[in-house]
């Protein structure tokens, strides 16, 4: 029998803990914590994410400052906005929702976010610190995975962890977080020679590919912990992950569902990071 990891429950706990921290910060410092949320264009998924991020701010007592740029905004307009937020004392965290519309260079814009306000953990400085195992703001989704593992008492130390996917937002920071927690980490990707053999080694298997049903039962070791970071839509338009849940779950000790697994953790960890950023700034 497997244990289903309840991301909604853990995310609610993280949000509640963050709300207590936010209230304590306000009492101590006599000011609100502020998060700036920048949306460019009208990507449907991004609109939903941004709306949920602003809602989560309201629930945790963080002031949200919302900025919308048109889909045809210039790089200069985006950079001017980010620079002004970087200099704005009310703002503890800056988030530029990705992906940006075509023609806008995310890397250049993200470079203008000071590391101490980079609550997404996407900047080269925070990625560098993460790679060094130094204190940093770590990307919200992989940081949320680490929180889920610890919430369920799943020890990472000395375990074989296999991360499938090497994206900047999930796969790479995920691998570094696991490594920093003393796992033995393998990162697999589209050029991996024998993906199945690699996955079968995993005590902890993290799927971050973006393809429905990509991880099948024959790729999973008996008793493995399976974490599904995928958010896909199937042919019927239903939300589903990267893992063939129905056939994989029977082999697992723990598994995350989609929806209700890793997904809710991303925004909860954004609130957590925003509080951490405010505390570091004082
Ligand atoms: N797009 C997909 N995930 C994320 C995220 O965690 N942060 C931002 N800013 N954009 C995203």
Short mmCIF file of C-alpha atoms and ligand atoms in Angstrom, two decimals:
data_model
loop_
_atom_site.label_atom_id
_atom_site.label_comp_id
_atom_site.label_asym_id
_atom_site.label_seq_id
_atom_site.Cartn_x
_atom_site.Cartn_y
_atom_site.Cartn_z
CA UNK A 1 0.00 0.00 0.00
CA UNK A 2 1.20 3.47 -0.81
CA UNK A 3 0.78 6.76 1.02
CA UNK A 4 -0.70 9.58 -1.04
CA UNK A 5 1.18 12.80 -0.39
CA UNK A 6 -1.36 15.56 0.28
CA UNK A 7 0.12 18.76 -1.16
CA UNK A 8 -2.98 20.79 -0.36
CA UNK A 9 -2.63 19.98 3.33
CA UNK A 10 1.12 20.68 3.50
CA UNK A 11 0.69 23.88 1.45
CA UNK A 12 -2.01 25.07 3.88
CA UNK A 13 0.37 24.40 6.78
CA UNK A 14 3.16 26.36 5.05
CA UNK A 15 0.78 29.25 4.34
CA UNK A 16 -0.45 29.28 7.96
CA UNK A 17 3.10 29.22 9.32
CA UNK A 18 4.06 32.00 6.89
CA UNK A 19 1.04 34.09 7.93
CA UNK A 20 2.18 33.83 11.56
CA UNK A 21 5.69 34.88 10.53
CA UNK A 22 4.33 37.79 8.48
CA UNK A 23 2.28 39.04 11.46
CA UNK A 24 5.33 38.79 13.74
CA UNK A 25 7.45 40.64 11.16
CA UNK A 26 4.90 43.47 10.99
CA UNK A 27 4.81 43.80 14.77
CA UNK A 28 8.57 43.87 14.98
CA UNK A 29 9.32 46.13 12.03
CA UNK A 30 6.18 48.26 11.87
CA UNK A 31 5.74 47.75 8.15
CA UNK A 32 3.98 45.49 5.67
CA UNK A 33 5.80 42.93 3.56
CA UNK A 34 5.38 43.59 -0.17
CA UNK A 35 5.48 41.33 -3.21
CA UNK A 36 5.47 42.76 -6.74
CA UNK A 37 3.90 40.50 -9.36
CA UNK A 38 4.67 41.35 -12.99
CA UNK A 39 2.61 39.84 -15.80
CA UNK A 40 3.36 40.50 -19.46
CA UNK A 41 0.73 39.62 -22.02
CA UNK A 42 -2.33 37.44 -21.59
CA UNK A 43 -1.16 33.85 -21.45
CA UNK A 44 -4.15 32.01 -19.94
CA UNK A 45 -2.17 29.79 -17.55
CA UNK A 46 -0.05 32.76 -16.42
CA UNK A 47 -3.19 34.80 -15.69
CA UNK A 48 -4.46 32.01 -13.43
CA UNK A 49 -1.10 31.62 -11.67
CA UNK A 50 -0.79 35.36 -11.09
CA UNK A 51 -4.34 35.61 -9.77
CA UNK A 52 -3.65 32.75 -7.34
CA UNK A 53 -0.37 34.32 -6.22
CA UNK A 54 -2.14 37.60 -5.44
CA UNK A 55 -4.88 35.71 -3.58
CA UNK A 56 -2.26 33.84 -1.51
CA UNK A 57 -0.66 37.18 -0.58
CA UNK A 58 -4.03 38.33 0.77
CA UNK A 59 -4.37 35.15 2.82
CA UNK A 60 -0.91 35.44 4.37
CA UNK A 61 -0.98 39.20 5.05
CA UNK A 62 1.54 40.12 2.35
CA UNK A 63 0.78 43.27 0.32
CA UNK A 64 0.70 42.46 -3.37
CA UNK A 65 1.57 45.04 -6.01
CA UNK A 66 0.31 43.89 -9.38
CA UNK A 67 1.75 45.14 -12.67
CA UNK A 68 0.47 44.18 -16.11
CA UNK A 69 2.32 44.98 -19.29
CA UNK A 70 0.81 44.40 -22.74
CA UNK A 71 1.97 41.42 -24.78
CA UNK A 72 3.77 43.77 -27.17
CA UNK A 73 5.60 45.67 -24.40
CA UNK A 74 9.21 46.53 -25.17
CA UNK A 75 12.21 45.11 -23.38
CA UNK A 76 12.97 48.65 -22.17
CA UNK A 77 9.52 49.01 -20.60
CA UNK A 78 9.89 45.70 -18.78
CA UNK A 79 13.41 46.52 -17.61
CA UNK A 80 12.36 50.00 -16.43
CA UNK A 81 9.56 48.47 -14.39
CA UNK A 82 11.80 45.81 -12.83
CA UNK A 83 14.48 48.40 -12.04
CA UNK A 84 11.96 50.68 -10.34
CA UNK A 85 10.70 47.76 -8.24
CA UNK A 86 14.29 46.88 -7.35
CA UNK A 87 14.71 50.37 -5.91
CA UNK A 88 11.30 50.46 -4.20
CA UNK A 89 11.60 50.07 -0.41
CA UNK A 90 8.06 48.74 0.01
CA UNK A 91 8.88 45.76 -2.18
CA UNK A 92 10.57 42.72 -0.59
CA UNK A 93 10.04 40.33 -3.49
CA UNK A 94 9.79 40.70 -7.26
CA UNK A 95 8.24 38.05 -9.44
CA UNK A 96 8.15 38.19 -13.23
CA UNK A 97 5.71 35.54 -14.39
CA UNK A 98 7.19 33.23 -17.02
CA UNK A 99 7.05 32.51 -19.88
CA UNK A 100 7.34 36.03 -21.27
CA UNK A 101 5.74 36.81 -24.64
CA UNK A 102 7.94 36.31 -27.70
CA UNK A 103 10.42 39.12 -28.21
CA UNK A 104 11.08 39.69 -24.52
CA UNK A 105 14.33 38.43 -23.03
CA UNK A 106 13.61 36.88 -19.62
CA UNK A 107 17.27 36.41 -18.73
CA UNK A 108 18.06 40.10 -19.16
CA UNK A 109 14.98 41.14 -17.17
CA UNK A 110 15.66 38.67 -14.36
CA UNK A 111 19.23 39.97 -14.02
CA UNK A 112 17.76 43.29 -12.84
CA UNK A 113 16.10 41.68 -9.84
CA UNK A 114 18.45 42.03 -6.87
CA UNK A 115 19.26 38.60 -5.40
CA UNK A 116 17.67 39.59 -2.07
CA UNK A 117 14.33 40.31 -3.82
CA UNK A 118 14.48 37.29 -6.16
CA UNK A 119 11.73 35.28 -4.44
CA UNK A 120 11.46 32.93 -7.44
CA UNK A 121 15.11 31.96 -7.05
CA UNK A 122 15.63 32.22 -10.83
CA UNK A 123 18.48 34.76 -10.87
CA UNK A 124 22.00 33.68 -11.67
CA UNK A 125 23.11 34.78 -8.20
CA UNK A 126 20.60 32.59 -6.35
CA UNK A 127 21.19 29.65 -8.70
CA UNK A 128 24.92 30.08 -8.10
CA UNK A 129 24.45 30.16 -4.34
CA UNK A 130 22.26 27.07 -4.56
CA UNK A 131 24.97 25.30 -6.57
CA UNK A 132 27.52 26.22 -3.92
CA UNK A 133 25.25 24.93 -1.17
CA UNK A 134 25.12 28.45 0.31
CA UNK A 135 22.09 30.17 1.79
CA UNK A 136 19.79 31.37 -0.98
CA UNK A 137 16.24 31.88 -2.14
CA UNK A 138 15.53 28.56 -3.87
CA UNK A 139 13.05 28.10 -6.71
CA UNK A 140 9.55 27.59 -5.32
CA UNK A 141 8.47 24.34 -7.00
CA UNK A 142 11.58 22.26 -6.18
CA UNK A 143 11.75 23.86 -2.74
CA UNK A 144 8.13 22.77 -2.32
CA UNK A 145 9.09 19.20 -3.22
CA UNK A 146 11.73 19.24 -0.48
CA UNK A 147 9.09 20.51 1.96
CA UNK A 148 6.71 17.70 0.98
CA UNK A 149 9.42 15.09 1.53
CA UNK A 150 10.28 16.45 4.97
CA UNK A 151 6.59 16.85 5.93
CA UNK A 152 6.14 13.11 5.32
CA UNK A 153 9.33 12.20 7.17
CA UNK A 154 10.99 10.97 3.97
CA UNK A 155 14.73 11.14 4.50
CA UNK A 156 16.82 12.09 1.49
CA UNK A 157 20.28 11.55 2.97
CA UNK A 158 22.18 8.75 1.24
CA UNK A 159 19.22 7.92 -1.03
CA UNK A 160 19.43 7.55 -4.78
CA UNK A 161 17.39 10.38 -6.28
CA UNK A 162 16.70 10.51 -9.99
CA UNK A 163 15.40 13.75 -11.49
CA UNK A 164 13.86 13.39 -14.95
CA UNK A 165 14.05 16.79 -16.63
CA UNK A 166 16.75 19.48 -16.60
CA UNK A 167 14.74 22.71 -16.87
CA UNK A 168 15.99 25.88 -15.23
CA UNK A 169 12.79 26.22 -13.21
CA UNK A 170 12.50 22.66 -11.86
CA UNK A 171 15.00 19.96 -12.88
CA UNK A 172 18.29 21.75 -12.24
CA UNK A 173 17.41 23.44 -8.93
CA UNK A 174 15.68 20.21 -7.83
CA UNK A 175 18.88 18.24 -8.39
CA UNK A 176 20.92 20.79 -6.45
CA UNK A 177 18.48 20.85 -3.52
CA UNK A 178 18.59 17.05 -3.32
CA UNK A 179 22.38 17.09 -3.54
CA UNK A 180 22.56 19.72 -0.79
CA UNK A 181 20.40 17.36 1.31
CA UNK A 182 22.97 14.57 0.79
CA UNK A 183 21.14 12.49 -1.80
CA UNK A 184 23.08 10.77 -4.59
CA UNK A 185 21.57 12.51 -7.59
CA UNK A 186 21.19 11.55 -11.23
CA UNK A 187 19.69 14.02 -13.70
CA UNK A 188 18.07 12.46 -16.76
CA UNK A 189 16.96 14.24 -19.92
CA UNK A 190 15.99 13.72 -23.53
CA UNK A 191 19.49 12.47 -24.45
CA UNK A 192 19.82 9.99 -21.58
CA UNK A 193 20.89 6.66 -23.07
CA UNK A 194 18.83 4.25 -20.96
CA UNK A 195 16.19 6.21 -19.10
CA UNK A 196 14.39 3.15 -17.77
CA UNK A 197 17.56 1.70 -16.22
CA UNK A 198 18.36 5.04 -14.57
CA UNK A 199 14.83 5.45 -13.19
CA UNK A 200 14.82 1.89 -11.83
CA UNK A 201 17.74 2.88 -9.58
CA UNK A 202 15.69 5.59 -7.89
CA UNK A 203 14.69 5.50 -4.25
CA UNK A 204 13.21 8.92 -4.95
CA UNK A 205 12.02 9.57 -8.50
CA UNK A 206 11.15 13.13 -9.51
CA UNK A 207 9.28 13.54 -12.80
CA UNK A 208 9.59 17.02 -14.32
CA UNK A 209 9.22 16.37 -18.02
CA UNK A 210 5.91 17.91 -19.10
CA UNK A 211 4.55 14.82 -20.87
CA UNK A 212 1.42 13.00 -19.83
CA UNK A 213 2.03 9.42 -18.62
CA UNK A 214 5.77 9.61 -19.35
CA UNK A 215 6.80 7.61 -16.27
CA UNK A 216 5.37 4.11 -16.56
CA UNK A 217 5.27 1.28 -14.01
CA UNK A 218 8.21 -0.59 -15.58
CA UNK A 219 10.45 2.43 -14.81
CA UNK A 220 9.71 2.44 -11.07
CA UNK A 221 11.47 0.39 -8.40
CA UNK A 222 9.30 -1.39 -5.83
CA UNK A 223 8.94 0.87 -2.76
CA UNK A 224 10.13 4.05 -4.50
CA UNK A 225 8.94 7.54 -3.59
CA UNK A 226 7.49 9.12 -6.73
CA UNK A 227 7.06 12.89 -7.00
CA UNK A 228 5.17 14.15 -10.04
CA UNK A 229 5.94 17.76 -10.94
CA UNK A 230 4.20 17.59 -14.32
CA UNK A 231 1.15 19.72 -15.06
CA UNK A 232 -0.34 18.61 -18.38
CA UNK A 233 -3.75 18.49 -19.98
CA UNK A 234 -4.84 15.15 -21.40
CA UNK A 235 -7.00 14.63 -24.51
CA UNK A 236 -10.17 15.30 -22.47
CA UNK A 237 -8.67 18.53 -21.11
CA UNK A 238 -8.21 17.04 -17.65
CA UNK A 239 -5.20 18.06 -15.55
CA UNK A 240 -2.65 15.26 -15.29
CA UNK A 241 0.98 14.74 -14.39
CA UNK A 242 3.99 13.04 -15.97
CA UNK A 243 3.39 9.78 -14.11
CA UNK A 244 1.01 7.01 -15.18
CA UNK A 245 -0.50 7.19 -11.71
CA UNK A 246 -2.98 4.30 -11.98
CA UNK A 247 -0.27 1.79 -12.84
CA UNK A 248 2.65 3.30 -10.91
CA UNK A 249 0.99 3.87 -7.51
CA UNK A 250 0.93 0.14 -6.62
CA UNK A 251 4.75 0.03 -6.71
CA UNK A 252 5.31 3.12 -4.58
CA UNK A 253 5.78 3.73 -0.89
CA UNK A 254 4.73 7.37 -1.41
CA UNK A 255 3.35 9.18 -4.45
CA UNK A 256 2.01 12.65 -5.23
CA UNK A 257 -1.26 13.05 -7.14
CA UNK A 258 -1.89 15.62 -9.90
CA UNK A 259 -3.68 17.85 -9.08
CA UNK A 260 -3.21 18.26 -5.32
CA UNK A 261 0.42 17.16 -5.00
CA UNK A 262 3.33 19.43 -5.88
CA UNK A 263 1.16 22.12 -7.53
CA UNK A 264 -0.20 23.79 -4.38
CA UNK A 265 3.31 23.92 -2.92
CA UNK A 266 4.67 26.38 -5.49
CA UNK A 267 2.61 29.34 -4.31
CA UNK A 268 2.94 28.38 -0.64
CA UNK A 269 6.73 28.41 -1.03
CA UNK A 270 6.55 31.76 -2.83
CA UNK A 271 4.90 33.19 0.30
CA UNK A 272 7.55 31.47 2.42
CA UNK A 273 10.35 32.94 0.27
CA UNK A 274 8.79 36.42 0.38
CA UNK A 275 8.79 36.32 4.18
CA UNK A 276 12.39 35.06 4.14
CA UNK A 277 13.38 37.89 1.77
CA UNK A 278 11.72 40.49 4.02
CA UNK A 279 13.44 39.08 7.11
CA UNK A 280 16.81 39.20 5.37
CA UNK A 281 16.21 42.85 4.39
CA UNK A 282 14.85 43.73 7.84
N1 LIG B 1 6.10 29.94 -14.66
C1 LIG B 1 5.95 28.64 -14.31
N2 LIG B 1 6.32 28.46 -13.02
C2 LIG B 1 6.71 29.66 -12.56
C3 LIG B 1 7.20 30.10 -11.30
O1 LIG B 1 7.38 29.37 -10.33
N3 LIG B 1 7.48 31.43 -11.23
C4 LIG B 1 7.33 32.29 -12.28
N4 LIG B 1 7.66 33.57 -12.11
N5 LIG B 1 6.90 31.90 -13.45
C5 LIG B 1 6.58 30.58 -13.60
#
